[in-house]
Amino acid sequence: MSSEHRATSQEISETLCQEEAAQISEVREENDKRQGISFDSVSPDALTDDGEKIHELAKTMFEKTAVYLQGELAGTIEDYKVLEEMNRITITKYSDMKQIATNVSRSLKELNDKYSSLRPYLEQIDQIEASALKLEHAAYKLDAYSKRLEAKFKQLEKR
């Protein structure tokens, strides 16, 4: 239950109690005025009518308080039901996430195993590439040398 709802419920309860207390005080004051005597000096027999009113008002106050408390309990029960549902959803979500993580882990292990099995071939490819680069450099050098030789040959031929 939200704190705003609790504050409102508490205010309602306090208001109800204050109203009932005010009504009880009014009955006592009316009795004092009507009889022209102090409330404390009245015998219990003289207060039976007023006592019944006070009893009825007290009964009403307790009934309203009971309704208020039942409302509070119902709100709290609803809050717990919402929490239970949220927990169920969270458990399901985490279970799904665990399954996904397990699948990702399995796939990663398979990829690592495949990489390990391909590693010798990849190393051979790297060696071949390095050899090809060396061969290419050698071919460029040979091409440059052959061009110099050709130029020298043409130069010698012209003489």
PDB file of C-alpha atoms in Angstrom:
ATOM      1  CA  MET A   1       0.000   0.000   0.000  1.00  0.00           C
ATOM      2  CA  SER A   2       1.400   3.385  -0.857  1.00  0.00           C
ATOM      3  CA  SER A   3       2.361   5.790   1.882  1.00  0.00           C
ATOM      4  CA  GLU A   4      -0.080   8.311   0.409  1.00  0.00           C
ATOM      5  CA  HIS A   5      -2.934   5.796   0.779  1.00  0.00           C
ATOM      6  CA  ARG A   6      -1.845   4.963   4.333  1.00  0.00           C
ATOM      7  CA  ALA A   7      -1.712   8.645   5.253  1.00  0.00           C
ATOM      8  CA  THR A   8      -5.203   9.141   3.840  1.00  0.00           C
ATOM      9  CA  SER A   9      -6.543   6.100   5.700  1.00  0.00           C
ATOM     10  CA  GLN A  10      -4.947   7.281   8.922  1.00  0.00           C
ATOM     11  CA  GLU A  11      -6.445  10.743   8.461  1.00  0.00           C
ATOM     12  CA  ILE A  12      -9.881   9.191   7.894  1.00  0.00           C
ATOM     13  CA  SER A  13      -9.527   7.071  11.035  1.00  0.00           C
ATOM     14  CA  GLU A  14      -8.450  10.060  13.112  1.00  0.00           C
ATOM     15  CA  THR A  15     -11.323  12.124  11.724  1.00  0.00           C
ATOM     16  CA  LEU A  16     -13.841   9.377  12.560  1.00  0.00           C
ATOM     17  CA  CYS A  17     -12.504   9.058  16.094  1.00  0.00           C
ATOM     18  CA  GLN A  18     -12.541  12.833  16.561  1.00  0.00           C
ATOM     19  CA  GLU A  19     -16.126  13.022  15.283  1.00  0.00           C
ATOM     20  CA  GLU A  20     -17.252  10.278  17.662  1.00  0.00           C
ATOM     21  CA  ALA A  21     -15.437  11.902  20.584  1.00  0.00           C
ATOM     22  CA  ALA A  22     -17.015  15.239  19.689  1.00  0.00           C
ATOM     23  CA  GLN A  23     -20.477  13.637  19.620  1.00  0.00           C
ATOM     24  CA  ILE A  24     -19.865  12.052  23.039  1.00  0.00           C
ATOM     25  CA  SER A  25     -18.737  15.428  24.411  1.00  0.00           C
ATOM     26  CA  GLU A  26     -21.823  17.090  22.938  1.00  0.00           C
ATOM     27  CA  VAL A  27     -24.089  14.551  24.653  1.00  0.00           C
ATOM     28  CA  ARG A  28     -22.353  15.228  27.978  1.00  0.00           C
ATOM     29  CA  GLU A  29     -22.625  18.997  27.518  1.00  0.00           C
ATOM     30  CA  GLU A  30     -26.316  18.724  26.597  1.00  0.00           C
ATOM     31  CA  ASN A  31     -26.903  16.658  29.685  1.00  0.00           C
ATOM     32  CA  ASP A  32     -25.073  19.217  31.855  1.00  0.00           C
ATOM     33  CA  LYS A  33     -27.082  22.109  30.388  1.00  0.00           C
ATOM     34  CA  ARG A  34     -30.388  20.304  30.580  1.00  0.00           C
ATOM     35  CA  GLN A  35     -29.958  19.259  34.150  1.00  0.00           C
ATOM     36  CA  GLY A  36     -27.999  22.331  35.180  1.00  0.00           C
ATOM     37  CA  ILE A  37     -25.519  20.244  37.106  1.00  0.00           C
ATOM     38  CA  SER A  38     -21.969  19.068  36.694  1.00  0.00           C
ATOM     39  CA  PHE A  39     -21.484  15.821  34.802  1.00  0.00           C
ATOM     40  CA  ASP A  40     -19.319  14.456  37.571  1.00  0.00           C
ATOM     41  CA  SER A  41     -21.988  14.940  40.250  1.00  0.00           C
ATOM     42  CA  VAL A  42     -24.775  13.071  38.410  1.00  0.00           C
ATOM     43  CA  SER A  43     -25.809   9.687  39.703  1.00  0.00           C
ATOM     44  CA  PRO A  44     -25.484   6.671  37.409  1.00  0.00           C
ATOM     45  CA  ASP A  45     -29.276   6.230  37.259  1.00  0.00           C
ATOM     46  CA  ALA A  46     -29.784   9.734  35.860  1.00  0.00           C
ATOM     47  CA  LEU A  47     -27.400   8.991  33.032  1.00  0.00           C
ATOM     48  CA  THR A  48     -29.048   5.867  31.675  1.00  0.00           C
ATOM     49  CA  ASP A  49     -30.569   7.636  28.660  1.00  0.00           C
ATOM     50  CA  ASP A  50     -27.392   9.526  27.993  1.00  0.00           C
ATOM     51  CA  GLY A  51     -25.386   6.401  28.750  1.00  0.00           C
ATOM     52  CA  GLU A  52     -27.328   4.550  26.095  1.00  0.00           C
ATOM     53  CA  LYS A  53     -26.544   7.328  23.609  1.00  0.00           C
ATOM     54  CA  ILE A  54     -22.895   7.202  24.573  1.00  0.00           C
ATOM     55  CA  HIS A  55     -22.984   3.419  24.293  1.00  0.00           C
ATOM     56  CA  GLU A  56     -24.514   3.659  20.810  1.00  0.00           C
ATOM     57  CA  LEU A  57     -21.984   6.274  19.747  1.00  0.00           C
ATOM     58  CA  ALA A  58     -19.136   4.168  21.109  1.00  0.00           C
ATOM     59  CA  LYS A  59     -20.531   1.137  19.323  1.00  0.00           C
ATOM     60  CA  THR A  60     -20.736   3.132  16.079  1.00  0.00           C
ATOM     61  CA  MET A  61     -17.177   4.356  16.577  1.00  0.00           C
ATOM     62  CA  PHE A  62     -15.910   0.793  17.096  1.00  0.00           C
ATOM     63  CA  GLU A  63     -17.827  -0.441  14.049  1.00  0.00           C
ATOM     64  CA  LYS A  64     -16.332   2.317  11.899  1.00  0.00           C
ATOM     65  CA  THR A  65     -12.900   1.587  13.320  1.00  0.00           C
ATOM     66  CA  ALA A  66     -13.397  -2.097  12.476  1.00  0.00           C
ATOM     67  CA  VAL A  67     -14.388  -1.175   8.905  1.00  0.00           C
ATOM     68  CA  TYR A  68     -11.323   1.049   8.649  1.00  0.00           C
ATOM     69  CA  LEU A  69      -9.029  -1.707   9.946  1.00  0.00           C
ATOM     70  CA  GLN A  70     -10.595  -4.224   7.567  1.00  0.00           C
ATOM     71  CA  GLY A  71      -9.909  -1.780   4.725  1.00  0.00           C
ATOM     72  CA  GLU A  72      -6.319  -1.409   5.854  1.00  0.00           C
ATOM     73  CA  LEU A  73      -5.894  -5.190   6.031  1.00  0.00           C
ATOM     74  CA  ALA A  74      -7.505  -5.632   2.622  1.00  0.00           C
ATOM     75  CA  GLY A  75      -5.091  -3.058   1.182  1.00  0.00           C
ATOM     76  CA  THR A  76      -2.140  -4.807   2.786  1.00  0.00           C
ATOM     77  CA  ILE A  77      -3.315  -8.173   1.455  1.00  0.00           C
ATOM     78  CA  GLU A  78      -3.554  -6.684  -2.035  1.00  0.00           C
ATOM     79  CA  ASP A  79      -0.021  -5.317  -1.672  1.00  0.00           C
ATOM     80  CA  TYR A  80       1.242  -8.785  -0.748  1.00  0.00           C
ATOM     81  CA  LYS A  81      -0.599 -10.341  -3.693  1.00  0.00           C
ATOM     82  CA  VAL A  82       1.064  -7.847  -6.031  1.00  0.00           C
ATOM     83  CA  LEU A  83       4.451  -8.641  -4.479  1.00  0.00           C
ATOM     84  CA  GLU A  84       3.842 -12.364  -4.900  1.00  0.00           C
ATOM     85  CA  GLU A  85       2.956 -11.877  -8.561  1.00  0.00           C
ATOM     86  CA  MET A  86       6.038  -9.716  -9.076  1.00  0.00           C
ATOM     87  CA  ASN A  87       8.168 -12.430  -7.440  1.00  0.00           C
ATOM     88  CA  ARG A  88       6.672 -15.092  -9.715  1.00  0.00           C
ATOM     89  CA  ILE A  89       7.364 -12.980 -12.795  1.00  0.00           C
ATOM     90  CA  THR A  90      10.899 -12.256 -11.594  1.00  0.00           C
ATOM     91  CA  ILE A  91      11.567 -15.957 -10.998  1.00  0.00           C
ATOM     92  CA  THR A  92      10.351 -16.745 -14.524  1.00  0.00           C
ATOM     93  CA  LYS A  93      12.468 -13.961 -16.006  1.00  0.00           C
ATOM     94  CA  TYR A  94      15.602 -15.109 -14.181  1.00  0.00           C
ATOM     95  CA  SER A  95      14.942 -18.702 -15.205  1.00  0.00           C
ATOM     96  CA  ASP A  96      14.729 -17.592 -18.836  1.00  0.00           C
ATOM     97  CA  MET A  97      17.905 -15.559 -18.447  1.00  0.00           C
ATOM     98  CA  LYS A  98      19.671 -18.572 -16.910  1.00  0.00           C
ATOM     99  CA  GLN A  99      18.629 -20.723 -19.870  1.00  0.00           C
ATOM    100  CA  ILE A 100      19.917 -18.093 -22.306  1.00  0.00           C
ATOM    101  CA  ALA A 101      23.204 -17.798 -20.401  1.00  0.00           C
ATOM    102  CA  THR A 102      23.574 -21.593 -20.433  1.00  0.00           C
ATOM    103  CA  ASN A 103      23.000 -21.683 -24.202  1.00  0.00           C
ATOM    104  CA  VAL A 104      25.477 -18.842 -24.772  1.00  0.00           C
ATOM    105  CA  SER A 105      28.047 -20.614 -22.601  1.00  0.00           C
ATOM    106  CA  ARG A 106      27.572 -23.861 -24.514  1.00  0.00           C
ATOM    107  CA  SER A 107      27.885 -22.073 -27.867  1.00  0.00           C
ATOM    108  CA  LEU A 108      31.013 -20.248 -26.694  1.00  0.00           C
ATOM    109  CA  LYS A 109      32.591 -23.538 -25.617  1.00  0.00           C
ATOM    110  CA  GLU A 110      31.771 -25.076 -29.011  1.00  0.00           C
ATOM    111  CA  LEU A 111      33.317 -22.088 -30.799  1.00  0.00           C
ATOM    112  CA  ASN A 112      36.437 -22.319 -28.651  1.00  0.00           C
ATOM    113  CA  ASP A 113      36.710 -26.040 -29.422  1.00  0.00           C
ATOM    114  CA  LYS A 114      36.345 -25.364 -33.167  1.00  0.00           C
ATOM    115  CA  TYR A 115      38.932 -22.606 -32.983  1.00  0.00           C
ATOM    116  CA  SER A 116      41.316 -24.945 -31.174  1.00  0.00           C
ATOM    117  CA  SER A 117      40.854 -27.597 -33.860  1.00  0.00           C
ATOM    118  CA  LEU A 118      41.395 -25.024 -36.640  1.00  0.00           C
ATOM    119  CA  ARG A 119      44.389 -23.365 -34.966  1.00  0.00           C
ATOM    120  CA  PRO A 120      47.061 -25.497 -36.729  1.00  0.00           C
ATOM    121  CA  TYR A 121      45.476 -24.706 -40.110  1.00  0.00           C
ATOM    122  CA  LEU A 122      45.263 -21.020 -39.250  1.00  0.00           C
ATOM    123  CA  GLU A 123      48.943 -21.057 -38.287  1.00  0.00           C
ATOM    124  CA  GLN A 124      49.763 -22.725 -41.620  1.00  0.00           C
ATOM    125  CA  ILE A 125      47.769 -20.047 -43.419  1.00  0.00           C
ATOM    126  CA  ASP A 126      49.726 -17.380 -41.544  1.00  0.00           C
ATOM    127  CA  GLN A 127      53.006 -19.076 -42.531  1.00  0.00           C
ATOM    128  CA  ILE A 128      51.908 -19.333 -46.167  1.00  0.00           C
ATOM    129  CA  GLU A 129      50.905 -15.667 -46.135  1.00  0.00           C
ATOM    130  CA  ALA A 130      54.307 -14.712 -44.692  1.00  0.00           C
ATOM    131  CA  SER A 131      56.038 -16.840 -47.335  1.00  0.00           C
ATOM    132  CA  ALA A 132      53.881 -15.282 -50.059  1.00  0.00           C
ATOM    133  CA  LEU A 133      54.862 -11.809 -48.846  1.00  0.00           C
ATOM    134  CA  LYS A 134      58.551 -12.798 -48.905  1.00  0.00           C
ATOM    135  CA  LEU A 135      58.088 -14.266 -52.371  1.00  0.00           C
ATOM    136  CA  GLU A 136      56.339 -11.089 -53.526  1.00  0.00           C
ATOM    137  CA  HIS A 137      59.210  -8.945 -52.199  1.00  0.00           C
ATOM    138  CA  ALA A 138      61.682 -11.248 -53.891  1.00  0.00           C
ATOM    139  CA  ALA A 139      59.679 -10.982 -57.138  1.00  0.00           C
ATOM    140  CA  TYR A 140      59.715  -7.152 -56.919  1.00  0.00           C
ATOM    141  CA  LYS A 141      63.463  -7.220 -56.318  1.00  0.00           C
ATOM    142  CA  LEU A 142      63.939  -9.629 -59.210  1.00  0.00           C
ATOM    143  CA  ASP A 143      61.747  -7.447 -61.431  1.00  0.00           C
ATOM    144  CA  ALA A 144      63.735  -4.351 -60.478  1.00  0.00           C
ATOM    145  CA  TYR A 145      67.020  -6.193 -61.060  1.00  0.00           C
ATOM    146  CA  SER A 146      65.837  -7.483 -64.424  1.00  0.00           C
ATOM    147  CA  LYS A 147      64.815  -3.958 -65.444  1.00  0.00           C
ATOM    148  CA  ARG A 148      68.260  -2.640 -64.474  1.00  0.00           C
ATOM    149  CA  LEU A 149      69.895  -5.444 -66.399  1.00  0.00           C
ATOM    150  CA  GLU A 150      67.732  -4.741 -69.422  1.00  0.00           C
ATOM    151  CA  ALA A 151      68.557  -1.074 -69.216  1.00  0.00           C
ATOM    152  CA  LYS A 152      72.290  -1.875 -69.016  1.00  0.00           C
ATOM    153  CA  PHE A 153      71.966  -4.314 -71.880  1.00  0.00           C
ATOM    154  CA  LYS A 154      70.254  -1.704 -74.037  1.00  0.00           C
ATOM    155  CA  GLN A 155      72.886   0.781 -73.093  1.00  0.00           C
ATOM    156  CA  LEU A 156      75.655  -1.614 -74.042  1.00  0.00           C
ATOM    157  CA  GLU A 157      73.906  -2.459 -77.268  1.00  0.00           C
ATOM    158  CA  LYS A 158      73.792   1.170 -78.293  1.00  0.00           C
ATOM    159  CA  ARG A 159      77.528   1.503 -78.049  1.00  0.00           C
TER     160      ARG A 159
END
